[in-house]
Every structure is written in structure tokens, then in C-alpha cells.
Short mmCIF file of C-alpha atoms and ligand atoms in Angstrom, two decimals:
data_model
loop_
_atom_site.label_atom_id
_atom_site.label_comp_id
_atom_site.label_asym_id
_atom_site.label_seq_id
_atom_site.Cartn_x
_atom_site.Cartn_y
_atom_site.Cartn_z
CA MET A 195 5.15 -31.23 -49.57
CA GLU A 196 2.65 -28.66 -48.45
CA PHE A 197 -0.25 -29.54 -46.21
CA SER A 198 -1.33 -25.90 -46.37
CA SER A 199 -1.87 -25.12 -42.74
CA SER A 200 -0.65 -21.63 -41.94
CA ARG A 201 0.14 -22.71 -38.39
CA ALA A 202 2.30 -25.49 -39.72
CA ARG A 203 3.97 -23.15 -42.19
CA LEU A 204 4.95 -20.81 -39.38
CA ARG A 205 6.24 -23.68 -37.35
CA HIS A 206 8.28 -24.87 -40.28
CA ALA A 207 9.73 -21.40 -40.81
CA ARG A 208 10.73 -21.35 -37.17
CA LEU A 209 12.36 -24.73 -37.30
CA ALA A 210 13.84 -24.76 -40.76
CA GLY A 211 17.04 -23.11 -39.63
CA ASP A 212 18.10 -25.97 -37.42
CA ARG A 213 17.99 -29.51 -38.74
CA ARG A 214 18.75 -31.07 -35.37
CA GLU A 215 15.90 -29.21 -33.79
CA LEU A 216 13.56 -30.43 -36.50
CA TYR A 217 14.27 -34.09 -35.75
CA PRO A 218 15.81 -34.28 -32.28
CA HIS A 219 15.05 -38.00 -31.87
CA SER A 220 15.45 -40.99 -34.12
CA LEU A 221 11.98 -42.05 -32.99
CA GLN A 222 9.07 -39.86 -33.98
CA PHE A 223 5.53 -39.48 -32.83
CA TYR A 224 4.52 -37.86 -36.11
CA GLN A 225 2.65 -35.06 -34.43
CA ASP A 226 3.11 -32.42 -37.13
CA PRO A 227 2.80 -33.04 -40.85
CA PRO A 228 5.76 -32.02 -42.98
CA THR A 229 5.56 -28.53 -44.45
CA GLU A 230 8.37 -28.42 -46.96
CA ASN A 231 7.87 -28.68 -50.70
CA ILE A 232 9.18 -31.91 -52.21
CA SER A 233 9.31 -33.17 -55.77
CA LEU A 234 6.82 -35.75 -57.01
CA VAL A 235 9.73 -38.12 -57.63
CA GLU A 236 10.80 -37.93 -53.99
CA PHE A 237 7.19 -38.16 -52.86
CA GLU A 238 6.76 -41.37 -54.78
CA SER A 239 10.05 -43.01 -53.85
CA PHE A 240 9.55 -42.25 -50.14
CA ALA A 241 6.07 -43.71 -50.29
CA VAL A 242 7.15 -46.87 -52.11
CA ASP A 243 10.01 -47.46 -49.66
CA ARG A 244 7.75 -47.08 -46.66
CA LEU A 245 5.24 -49.42 -48.20
CA LYS A 246 8.04 -51.97 -48.68
CA LEU A 247 9.03 -51.49 -45.06
CA LEU A 248 5.50 -51.94 -43.72
CA LYS A 249 5.03 -55.08 -45.79
CA VAL A 250 8.17 -56.51 -44.24
CA VAL A 251 6.86 -55.53 -40.81
CA GLU A 252 3.64 -57.40 -41.56
CA ASN A 253 5.47 -60.44 -42.83
CA LEU A 254 7.88 -60.63 -39.92
CA GLY A 255 5.08 -60.06 -37.43
CA VAL A 256 3.35 -63.28 -38.35
CA SER A 257 6.49 -65.30 -39.01
CA TYR A 258 8.54 -64.56 -35.89
CA VAL A 259 8.10 -63.67 -32.24
CA ARG A 260 8.22 -59.86 -32.13
CA SER A 261 10.61 -59.74 -29.21
CA GLY A 262 12.87 -62.42 -30.70
CA ASP A 263 16.34 -61.89 -32.16
CA THR A 264 15.43 -63.01 -35.69
CA TYR A 265 12.58 -60.50 -35.88
CA LYS A 266 14.81 -57.70 -34.66
CA THR A 267 17.73 -58.58 -36.89
CA LYS A 268 15.62 -58.86 -40.02
CA LEU A 269 13.77 -55.62 -39.32
CA GLU A 270 17.00 -53.75 -38.68
CA GLN A 271 18.39 -55.11 -41.98
CA GLU A 272 15.35 -53.78 -43.82
CA LEU A 273 15.53 -50.39 -42.13
CA ARG A 274 19.18 -50.09 -43.12
CA LYS A 275 18.54 -51.26 -46.65
CA LEU A 276 15.75 -48.76 -47.20
CA LYS A 277 17.64 -46.00 -45.40
CA PHE A 278 15.22 -45.39 -42.56
CA PRO A 279 16.56 -44.59 -39.07
CA TYR A 280 17.63 -47.80 -37.38
CA LYS A 281 19.99 -46.78 -34.65
CA ALA A 282 18.70 -44.70 -31.78
CA LEU A 283 21.92 -42.82 -31.20
CA ALA A 284 23.05 -42.04 -34.73
CA GLU A 285 23.49 -38.29 -34.99
CA ASP A 286 24.00 -37.79 -38.67
CA ASP A 287 20.84 -39.42 -39.89
CA TYR A 288 18.88 -36.27 -40.70
CA ASP A 289 18.00 -37.60 -44.16
CA ALA A 290 16.74 -40.88 -42.75
CA ARG A 291 14.65 -39.09 -40.11
CA ARG A 292 13.23 -36.73 -42.71
CA LYS A 293 12.36 -39.67 -44.95
CA ASP A 294 10.75 -41.42 -41.99
CA HIS A 295 8.67 -38.35 -41.22
CA ILE A 296 7.53 -37.51 -44.75
CA SER A 297 6.90 -41.09 -45.87
CA HIS A 298 4.79 -41.77 -42.80
CA PHE A 299 2.50 -38.88 -43.66
CA ILE A 300 2.25 -39.79 -47.33
CA LEU A 301 1.09 -43.27 -46.45
CA ARG A 302 -1.24 -41.87 -43.82
CA LEU A 303 -2.95 -39.97 -46.59
CA ALA A 304 -3.06 -42.98 -48.87
CA TYR A 305 -4.27 -45.35 -46.17
CA CYS A 306 -6.82 -43.21 -44.35
CA GLN A 307 -9.36 -43.62 -47.12
CA SER A 308 -11.18 -46.71 -45.87
CA GLU A 309 -11.56 -48.69 -42.68
CA ASP A 310 -9.69 -51.73 -44.05
CA LEU A 311 -6.76 -49.62 -45.19
CA ARG A 312 -6.65 -47.66 -41.94
CA ARG A 313 -6.54 -50.80 -39.87
CA TRP A 314 -3.75 -52.36 -41.89
CA PHE A 315 -1.67 -49.21 -41.83
CA LEU A 316 -2.15 -48.63 -38.08
CA GLN A 317 -1.25 -52.20 -37.27
CA GLN A 318 2.03 -52.06 -39.17
CA GLU A 319 2.95 -48.61 -37.89
CA MET A 320 2.23 -49.71 -34.34
CA ASP A 321 4.47 -52.73 -34.72
CA LEU A 322 7.22 -50.61 -36.22
CA PHE A 323 6.91 -48.03 -33.48
CA ARG A 324 6.92 -50.72 -30.78
CA TYR A 325 10.11 -52.22 -32.17
CA ARG A 326 11.85 -48.86 -32.34
CA PHE A 327 10.68 -47.84 -28.90
CA HIS A 328 12.02 -51.04 -27.37
CA GLU A 329 15.34 -50.51 -29.08
CA LEU A 330 15.85 -47.22 -27.22
CA SER A 331 17.99 -47.12 -24.10
CA ASP A 332 16.20 -46.22 -20.87
CA SER A 333 17.47 -42.67 -20.89
CA LEU A 334 16.55 -42.09 -24.54
CA ARG A 335 13.16 -43.55 -23.92
CA GLN A 336 12.67 -41.13 -21.06
CA LYS A 337 13.84 -38.23 -23.20
CA PHE A 338 11.52 -39.21 -25.99
CA LEU A 339 8.53 -39.43 -23.66
CA GLU A 340 9.33 -36.01 -22.27
CA HIS A 341 9.68 -34.60 -25.74
CA VAL A 342 6.39 -35.81 -27.20
CA ASN A 343 3.03 -34.50 -26.39
CA LEU A 344 0.82 -37.54 -26.03
CA SER A 345 -2.47 -35.72 -26.40
CA PHE A 346 -4.62 -37.28 -29.14
CA GLU A 347 -5.57 -35.52 -32.34
CA ALA A 348 -8.22 -36.82 -34.82
CA LEU A 349 -7.29 -38.82 -37.95
CA THR A 350 -5.51 -37.46 -41.21
CA ALA A 351 -8.76 -37.91 -43.15
CA ARG A 352 -9.52 -34.25 -42.38
CA SER A 353 -6.65 -33.24 -44.61
CA LEU A 354 -8.18 -35.14 -47.50
CA PRO A 355 -10.52 -32.45 -48.85
CA SER A 356 -7.61 -30.15 -49.63
CA ILE A 357 -5.49 -33.01 -51.00
CA GLN A 358 -8.35 -34.33 -53.11
CA SER A 359 -8.42 -31.08 -55.02
CA ASP A 360 -4.80 -31.64 -56.07
CA GLU A 361 -5.11 -33.54 -59.32
CA ARG A 362 -1.47 -34.67 -59.22
CA LEU A 363 -1.57 -36.20 -55.76
CA GLN A 364 -4.96 -37.86 -55.49
CA PRO A 365 -4.40 -40.50 -58.22
CA LEU A 366 -1.01 -41.23 -56.71
CA LEU A 367 -2.49 -41.70 -53.24
CA ASN A 368 -5.28 -43.90 -54.58
CA HIS A 369 -2.74 -45.93 -56.44
CA LEU A 370 -0.46 -46.27 -53.43
CA SER A 371 -3.18 -47.64 -51.22
CA HIS A 372 -3.85 -50.33 -53.85
CA SER A 373 -0.29 -50.80 -54.88
CA TYR A 374 2.19 -53.50 -54.24
CA VAL A 375 5.91 -53.66 -54.42
CA GLY A 376 7.25 -55.78 -57.23
CA PRO A 377 7.29 -56.30 -60.97
CA ASP A 378 4.09 -55.82 -62.92
CA TYR A 379 4.09 -59.25 -64.64
CA SER A 380 3.47 -57.79 -68.02
CA VAL A 381 3.27 -60.33 -70.73
CA GLN A 382 6.33 -60.18 -72.95
CA LYS A 383 8.76 -62.49 -71.22
CA ASN A 384 6.33 -65.39 -70.84
CA THR A 385 4.37 -65.22 -74.03
CA GLY A 386 3.81 -68.52 -75.78
CA LYS A 387 5.20 -70.74 -73.03
CA ILE A 388 1.86 -72.24 -72.05
CA SER A 389 -0.43 -74.44 -74.09
CA LEU A 390 -4.20 -74.42 -73.54
CA GLU A 391 -4.06 -78.13 -72.71
CA GLN A 392 -1.84 -77.38 -69.72
CA ILE A 393 -4.23 -74.98 -68.02
CA ASP A 394 -6.39 -77.49 -66.12
CA ALA A 395 -3.35 -79.11 -64.54
CA LEU A 396 -1.64 -75.79 -63.88
CA SER A 397 -4.75 -74.45 -62.17
CA VAL A 398 -4.41 -77.18 -59.56
CA LYS A 399 -0.63 -77.12 -59.16
CA SER A 400 0.39 -73.52 -59.60
CA PHE A 401 -2.58 -71.14 -59.53
CA PRO A 402 -3.29 -69.16 -56.39
CA LEU A 403 -6.68 -69.81 -54.85
CA CYS A 404 -8.30 -66.78 -56.50
CA MET A 405 -7.43 -68.00 -59.99
CA ARG A 406 -8.10 -71.65 -59.23
CA GLN A 407 -11.58 -70.60 -58.13
CA LEU A 408 -12.14 -68.59 -61.32
CA HIS A 409 -10.91 -71.40 -63.54
CA LYS A 410 -13.14 -73.95 -61.83
CA ALA A 411 -16.18 -71.66 -62.10
CA LEU A 412 -15.48 -71.06 -65.78
CA ARG A 413 -15.19 -74.78 -66.51
CA GLU A 414 -18.38 -75.54 -64.56
CA ASN A 415 -20.59 -72.65 -65.72
CA HIS A 416 -19.03 -71.97 -69.14
CA HIS A 417 -19.27 -68.32 -68.29
CA LEU A 418 -17.73 -65.73 -66.00
CA ARG A 419 -19.19 -62.34 -65.27
CA HIS A 420 -17.35 -59.17 -66.08
CA GLY A 421 -15.20 -58.92 -62.90
CA GLY A 422 -14.09 -62.53 -63.29
CA ARG A 423 -13.24 -62.15 -66.97
CA MET A 424 -11.08 -59.13 -66.25
CA GLN A 425 -9.24 -60.64 -63.27
CA TYR A 426 -8.74 -64.07 -64.81
CA GLY A 427 -8.18 -62.89 -68.38
CA LEU A 428 -5.34 -60.58 -67.38
CA PHE A 429 -3.81 -63.26 -65.15
CA LEU A 430 -3.80 -65.72 -68.06
CA LYS A 431 -2.24 -63.09 -70.24
CA GLY A 432 0.43 -62.61 -67.55
CA ILE A 433 1.27 -66.32 -67.40
CA GLY A 434 1.86 -66.26 -71.13
CA LEU A 435 -1.31 -66.84 -73.14
CA THR A 436 -1.10 -65.14 -76.51
CA LEU A 437 -4.05 -63.16 -77.83
CA GLU A 438 -4.90 -65.99 -80.24
CA GLN A 439 -4.83 -68.52 -77.41
CA ALA A 440 -6.96 -66.29 -75.19
CA LEU A 441 -9.59 -65.90 -77.90
CA GLU A 442 -9.64 -69.65 -78.46
CA PHE A 443 -9.73 -70.44 -74.74
CA TRP A 444 -12.63 -68.12 -73.89
CA LYS A 445 -14.61 -68.91 -77.00
CA LYS A 446 -14.39 -72.69 -76.57
CA GLU A 447 -15.66 -72.39 -73.05
CA PHE A 448 -18.38 -69.80 -73.63
CA ILE A 449 -19.95 -71.60 -76.59
CA ARG A 450 -20.35 -74.68 -74.42
CA GLY A 451 -22.78 -72.55 -72.39
CA LYS A 452 -25.42 -70.07 -73.46
CA VAL A 453 -23.31 -67.90 -75.75
CA ASP A 454 -23.16 -68.82 -79.43
CA ALA A 455 -20.10 -68.21 -81.58
CA ASP A 456 -21.57 -65.15 -83.25
CA LYS A 457 -22.49 -63.52 -79.96
CA PHE A 458 -19.03 -64.29 -78.61
CA ASP A 459 -17.33 -62.68 -81.60
CA LYS A 460 -19.51 -59.59 -81.33
CA GLY A 461 -19.79 -59.23 -77.57
CA TYR A 462 -16.69 -60.66 -75.95
CA ALA A 463 -13.83 -60.93 -78.44
CA TYR A 464 -13.46 -57.16 -78.59
CA SER A 465 -12.81 -56.88 -74.85
CA ILE A 466 -10.20 -59.65 -74.99
CA ARG A 467 -8.42 -57.90 -77.84
CA HIS A 468 -8.70 -54.70 -75.83
CA ASN A 469 -6.96 -56.33 -72.86
CA TYR A 470 -4.12 -57.19 -75.19
CA GLY A 471 -3.85 -53.63 -76.41
CA LYS A 472 -5.29 -54.35 -79.84
CA GLU A 473 -8.34 -52.11 -79.58
CA GLY A 474 -9.22 -48.70 -78.20
CA LYS A 475 -6.31 -46.86 -76.65
CA ARG A 476 -3.98 -49.79 -77.30
CA THR A 477 -2.85 -49.97 -73.73
CA ASP A 478 -1.07 -53.18 -72.77
CA TYR A 479 -3.07 -53.88 -69.62
CA THR A 480 -1.27 -55.28 -66.61
CA PRO A 481 -2.53 -58.23 -64.54
CA TYR A 482 -4.09 -57.26 -61.22
CA SER A 483 -1.98 -57.27 -58.07
CA CYS A 484 -3.23 -58.78 -54.80
CA MET A 485 -3.83 -55.34 -53.34
CA LYS A 486 -6.00 -54.36 -56.26
CA ILE A 487 -7.96 -57.60 -56.02
CA ILE A 488 -8.30 -57.36 -52.27
CA MET A 489 -9.17 -53.69 -52.07
CA SER A 490 -11.34 -52.94 -55.07
CA ASN A 491 -14.52 -54.23 -56.72
CA PRO A 492 -15.68 -56.81 -54.14
CA PRO A 493 -17.62 -59.73 -55.64
CA SER A 494 -21.37 -59.97 -55.28
CA GLN A 495 -23.76 -62.87 -55.72
CA GLY A 496 -22.85 -64.89 -58.82
CA ASP A 497 -19.33 -63.46 -59.01
CA TYR A 498 -16.20 -65.55 -58.64
CA HIS A 499 -13.57 -62.86 -58.74
CA GLY A 500 -11.87 -61.27 -55.72
CA CYS A 501 -9.56 -62.86 -53.19
CA PRO A 502 -11.05 -65.91 -51.44
CA PHE A 503 -9.04 -65.10 -48.31
CA ARG A 504 -10.62 -61.65 -48.17
CA HIS A 505 -14.01 -62.14 -49.73
CA SER A 506 -15.15 -65.69 -48.86
CA ASP A 507 -17.15 -66.53 -45.82
CA PRO A 508 -14.67 -68.29 -43.45
CA GLU A 509 -16.81 -71.41 -43.34
CA LEU A 510 -16.91 -71.63 -47.14
CA LEU A 511 -13.19 -70.99 -47.28
CA LYS A 512 -12.65 -73.82 -44.84
CA GLN A 513 -14.76 -76.19 -46.95
CA LYS A 514 -12.91 -75.16 -50.08
CA LEU A 515 -9.53 -75.78 -48.45
CA GLN A 516 -10.74 -79.16 -47.18
CA SER A 517 -11.83 -80.11 -50.68
CA TYR A 518 -8.35 -79.17 -51.90
CA LYS A 519 -6.87 -81.55 -49.32
CA VAL A 520 -5.19 -78.91 -47.20
CA PRO A 521 -4.45 -80.57 -43.82
CA PRO A 522 -6.66 -79.50 -40.86
CA ASN A 523 -3.87 -77.80 -38.89
CA GLY A 524 -2.91 -75.87 -42.02
CA ILE A 525 -6.51 -74.77 -42.48
CA ALA A 526 -6.59 -73.60 -38.87
CA GLN A 527 -3.44 -71.51 -39.44
CA ILE A 528 -4.87 -70.00 -42.61
CA LEU A 529 -8.15 -69.11 -40.90
CA GLU A 530 -6.25 -67.50 -38.06
CA LEU A 531 -4.34 -65.31 -40.52
CA VAL A 532 -7.58 -64.43 -42.29
CA LYS A 533 -9.13 -63.46 -38.95
CA GLY A 534 -6.22 -61.08 -38.40
CA MET A 535 -6.84 -59.64 -41.89
CA HIS A 536 -3.46 -60.94 -43.17
CA TYR A 537 -4.90 -62.12 -46.46
CA GLN A 538 -1.67 -62.29 -48.44
CA LEU A 539 0.03 -64.12 -45.61
CA ALA A 540 -2.84 -66.61 -45.56
CA CYS A 541 -2.17 -67.10 -49.27
CA GLN A 542 1.54 -67.60 -48.56
CA LYS A 543 0.61 -70.27 -46.04
CA TYR A 544 -1.58 -71.92 -48.68
CA PHE A 545 1.41 -71.88 -51.03
CA GLU A 546 3.63 -73.51 -48.41
CA LEU A 547 1.07 -76.20 -47.64
CA THR A 548 0.30 -77.02 -51.26
CA HIS A 549 3.97 -77.08 -52.23
CA ASP A 550 5.07 -78.91 -49.12
CA ILE A 551 7.67 -76.38 -48.03
CA ASP A 552 8.29 -74.76 -44.66
CA ASP A 553 9.14 -71.27 -45.74
CA ILE A 554 7.85 -69.63 -48.89
CA GLY A 555 10.96 -67.45 -49.04
CA PHE A 556 9.32 -64.45 -50.71
CA SER A 557 6.73 -61.84 -49.91
CA LEU A 558 3.60 -62.49 -51.96
CA ASN A 559 2.12 -59.49 -53.70
CA HIS A 560 0.76 -60.70 -57.00
CA PRO A 561 -1.12 -63.75 -58.33
CA ASN A 562 1.32 -63.97 -61.25
CA GLN A 563 4.20 -63.93 -58.80
CA TYR A 564 2.54 -66.88 -57.05
CA PHE A 565 2.38 -68.71 -60.38
CA ALA A 566 5.96 -67.89 -61.35
CA GLU A 567 7.34 -68.94 -57.96
CA SER A 568 5.33 -72.14 -58.03
CA GLN A 569 6.61 -73.02 -61.48
CA LYS A 570 10.15 -72.23 -60.45
CA LEU A 571 9.85 -74.50 -57.46
CA LEU A 572 8.16 -77.35 -59.29
CA SER A 573 10.66 -77.29 -62.10
CA GLY A 574 13.60 -77.21 -59.72
CA GLY A 575 14.45 -73.57 -60.30
CA ARG A 576 14.13 -73.68 -64.06
CA GLU A 577 11.81 -71.53 -66.16
CA LEU A 578 8.89 -73.14 -68.00
CA LYS A 579 9.94 -74.93 -71.13
CA LYS A 580 8.91 -73.15 -74.26
CA GLU A 581 6.14 -74.93 -76.17
CA PRO A 582 6.72 -75.84 -79.82
CA ASN A 583 5.21 -72.94 -81.65
CA HIS A 584 2.01 -73.95 -83.36
CA LEU A 585 -0.14 -71.68 -81.24
CA GLY A 586 1.02 -68.31 -82.35
CA ASN A 587 3.51 -67.06 -79.81
CA SER A 588 4.52 -63.97 -81.66
CA GLN A 589 2.43 -61.54 -79.62
CA GLN A 590 4.31 -58.26 -79.67
CA LYS A 591 3.42 -54.81 -78.62
CA SER A 592 2.44 -52.59 -81.48
CA SER A 593 4.79 -49.70 -81.98
CA GLY A 594 2.34 -47.06 -80.84
CA GLN A 595 1.33 -49.09 -77.84
CA GLU A 596 1.86 -47.75 -74.38
CA SER A 597 4.47 -49.74 -72.50
CA MET A 598 3.75 -50.61 -68.90
CA ASN A 599 6.81 -50.29 -66.71
CA SER A 600 8.40 -53.27 -65.07
CA ASN A 601 8.60 -51.85 -61.60
CA SER A 602 5.81 -50.56 -59.46
CA ALA A 603 8.09 -47.81 -58.22
CA HIS A 604 7.12 -46.00 -61.39
CA SER A 605 3.57 -45.90 -60.26
CA SER A 606 2.63 -42.76 -62.15
CA SER A 607 2.35 -44.79 -65.34
CA ASN A 608 0.51 -47.50 -63.48
CA THR A 609 -1.84 -44.83 -62.21
CA THR A 610 -2.59 -43.83 -65.77
CA ALA A 611 -3.10 -47.44 -66.73
CA ASP A 612 -5.38 -47.96 -63.75
CA ALA A 613 -7.53 -45.04 -64.82
CA GLU A 614 -7.70 -46.37 -68.36
CA LEU A 615 -8.49 -49.84 -67.11
CA GLU A 616 -11.36 -48.48 -65.07
CA GLU A 617 -12.66 -46.82 -68.20
CA LEU A 618 -12.46 -50.12 -70.00
CA GLU A 619 -14.14 -51.93 -67.13
CA ALA A 620 -17.00 -49.46 -67.14
CA TYR A 621 -17.38 -49.83 -70.90
CA PHE A 622 -17.59 -53.60 -70.75
CA ALA A 623 -19.49 -53.81 -67.53
CA GLU A 624 -22.35 -55.85 -68.97
CA ASP A 625 -22.36 -59.51 -68.02
FE1 LIG B 1019 -5.03 -64.23 -55.17
FE2 LIG B 1019 -3.40 -62.54 -53.93
FE3 LIG B 1019 -5.65 -63.40 -52.73
FE4 LIG B 1019 -3.60 -65.04 -53.08
S1 LIG B 1019 -3.64 -63.18 -51.81
S2 LIG B 1019 -5.73 -65.52 -53.46
S3 LIG B 1019 -2.81 -64.37 -55.05
S4 LIG B 1019 -5.51 -62.14 -54.57
#
């Protein structure tokens, strides 16, 4: 990876001969950006692993006392699993230290692009650093403090102009800052398992708040604006609605409002078919992750999309939770998490309260994950029963259709899909 500073290049040349000199401590202050060239594959896998690590740091930070044994044990387990430095005295962990160094700077680039992202990244890195610092022995701590120069240098954003001109890296960085770690909830494995008659009940039992809000607004107004149709339509596709079901579902609802059947067929059906990869570029679009919903396209007046934990006024959120019979102490906990900008953790708390469990047992990253976990729990660990097929459950990808990968680690393809989706969004931006 080249951050193209000649000073840094010289420094690298000086240090490259001695690995130990390059990373003399397991703990780093990340003063100098890395200067070596690395492959895009390594770039991506380092970034995804660090993102996983920081998400665990966030999760543990609100679930356990930071100085407690459980917090420390679980964080050490994650560091070991992801092959980051975990033991202050280990001498042969050059690869782990290098990964720590490079991955930190990749995420710095990805997360310096807005105030929200910066804050989240800094908070997690601070917690990680604090943990590692406390794990050092007194003498190592002293050595580390002597080694680092604590003088402050301004934020990574200054490196962005040169990075932005690199057409390979910028989409990857944009994607990373909106990415999540987990499967993409593409449609194939669930298709045809839901009937339209089940949706009202499912929206109460198993939809996350964002989708419950969209479903309610659709039923009440018989219409959703563009952002809502995209977010909710792709979610429904992810839980298993076939194209035929989706067309029926949206049409039935819209013609109860101001849109007649003809207008629906001409104006809206095309975009639904497009979402299912049956029009245009034939891309099989992937349901939105929490990060995408939280970080992009905030709702404005008259919109119902977005994440209620991020985008609702706290007072309105409180009223909504009260109307959904969430107990007062649970609402207080959720609002506290929202105040600390832990939106996905607030959603996890909502899951726990509405499913009457103490520990959600997974890290929430995706509305479709919320749905799948809820269904698993409510059916005692079993998958949804397949509906008798009278609703057309034979939705298959066409042979020329682009296949979305099943793991966000392959985010290059997701990046392409994101770009295409944005194109589609712009095309169908009318309400
Ligand atoms: Fe939806 Fe994710 Fe927000 Fe929960 S955290 S409401 S699943 S966007």
C-alpha cells in the first residue's frame, strides 16, 4: 500500500531491512502510515478483519464492564481468532503487528469521510487501545511510552485527495465504511417460504423496527416513497417473497390509494422487476445492511425509510416503543444506547425485549439477519416451514444474471452492485 509521501518512502526504505525495528512493540500508536505495496486481496481481507474486530469491541463495550474478566477474555479470543497481536510479549508476531498496522490505516481512510463514521471509528479504536495498553506490564508500558512520540498530527482526511484519484481504492473505501460483516441475505434459499397473508403478523413478531415502521406506513398510506420502496422491497425479497408475490403485494396496496392499476403497471412494476434482476442490467439486488441504512440516504419529511434508532427523534422513538409495549426500563436502556450512537446495539436490545430473552447471542448487522434469527427463535431453532406452492415459488436467477456473493468479505462485487443500485435508485427516484 502506497500513501505516496516521499518522506514515508525514505523511512520505509530505512526500516525495511529489519522487521523487528519496524514493529518493536505489540502495541502501536499508528504514527506513520504503511508504505509497502500490498495486493488488493490483502487490502480487503485486512480491512474486513479489522471491521469484525471493531464491531466486537463495540458489542463487548456495551455488554460488559471494560475492566472485567469476561470483557478481556472475549476480546483476547477475538484478537487470536482474527490473528491480531494479543500478547504483549510475543516476539514472533511480525505478521500480526503488520496486519494491525495496515488494517488500522485502511479503516482510517474508510472512516474519516464523515463525522458519524469518524466518531464510531475513534471510539472503537480508543477502546481497543485502552484494553491493549492495560494488558502491558509496567515495564513494557514504560518502554512503549518512551518509544512513541505523543505529539498530535491532524486527521487522515488530508490523505484523501490522493486516494480519491485511485479508482480501485475509493469504491472499496466507500463500501467498507458502509459495509457489515456477514452474509448478504440474497434471496435464493428463502424463496417461496412466506405467504402474503403472513406478512402482517410477521411484521409484528419478527421484523426489525425499521421494517415494521415501513410496513405500517404502507398499510396506512397505501404508498411508500422511493427510499421506502427500495429498502422495504429488497427486505421482503430477502425474506423470501417471489417476484410474483412482490408484484401482487405492492399492487394490492397501491391501488387502495391514489395509484390505479394501469399507473402501477407502467410506473412501479418495472422497478420491482428490476430489483429482482428481470430488467435492465439483470443484477440480483441485495437487501440493504444496517450500515447502509444507517449511513446513507437519510429520510426527509414524508419518508419512512432509514433506521428509527438513528433517524427518529428520541421522543418519537420513545412513543413508538411505548406503543409497541416495550417496558419502560427497556425503553430507557434503548434510548441510552441511541444517545451513545450505538444504533445496532439499541436494535439488539429491542430484539431481546420483544423476544423475551436476556442475551441476543449474535451481533446484529442486517435487517434480514434480524428476521432470520427471530424466526429461528420463535420456531424453536427450525427454519420456516415451506408454504404449499400455489404462489409461484420458482424464482430463479436467469443464466446471464450477475450472482451476488454470499459473504461480504468479497466486497468488490458488492461494490459493483452498490454502484449499480445507486444508478437504479437515481433512475427511479420519482415518488
Ligand atoms: Fe433496521 Fe438495522 Fe436499524 Fe435495526 S439497526 S432498525 S435492523 S437498520
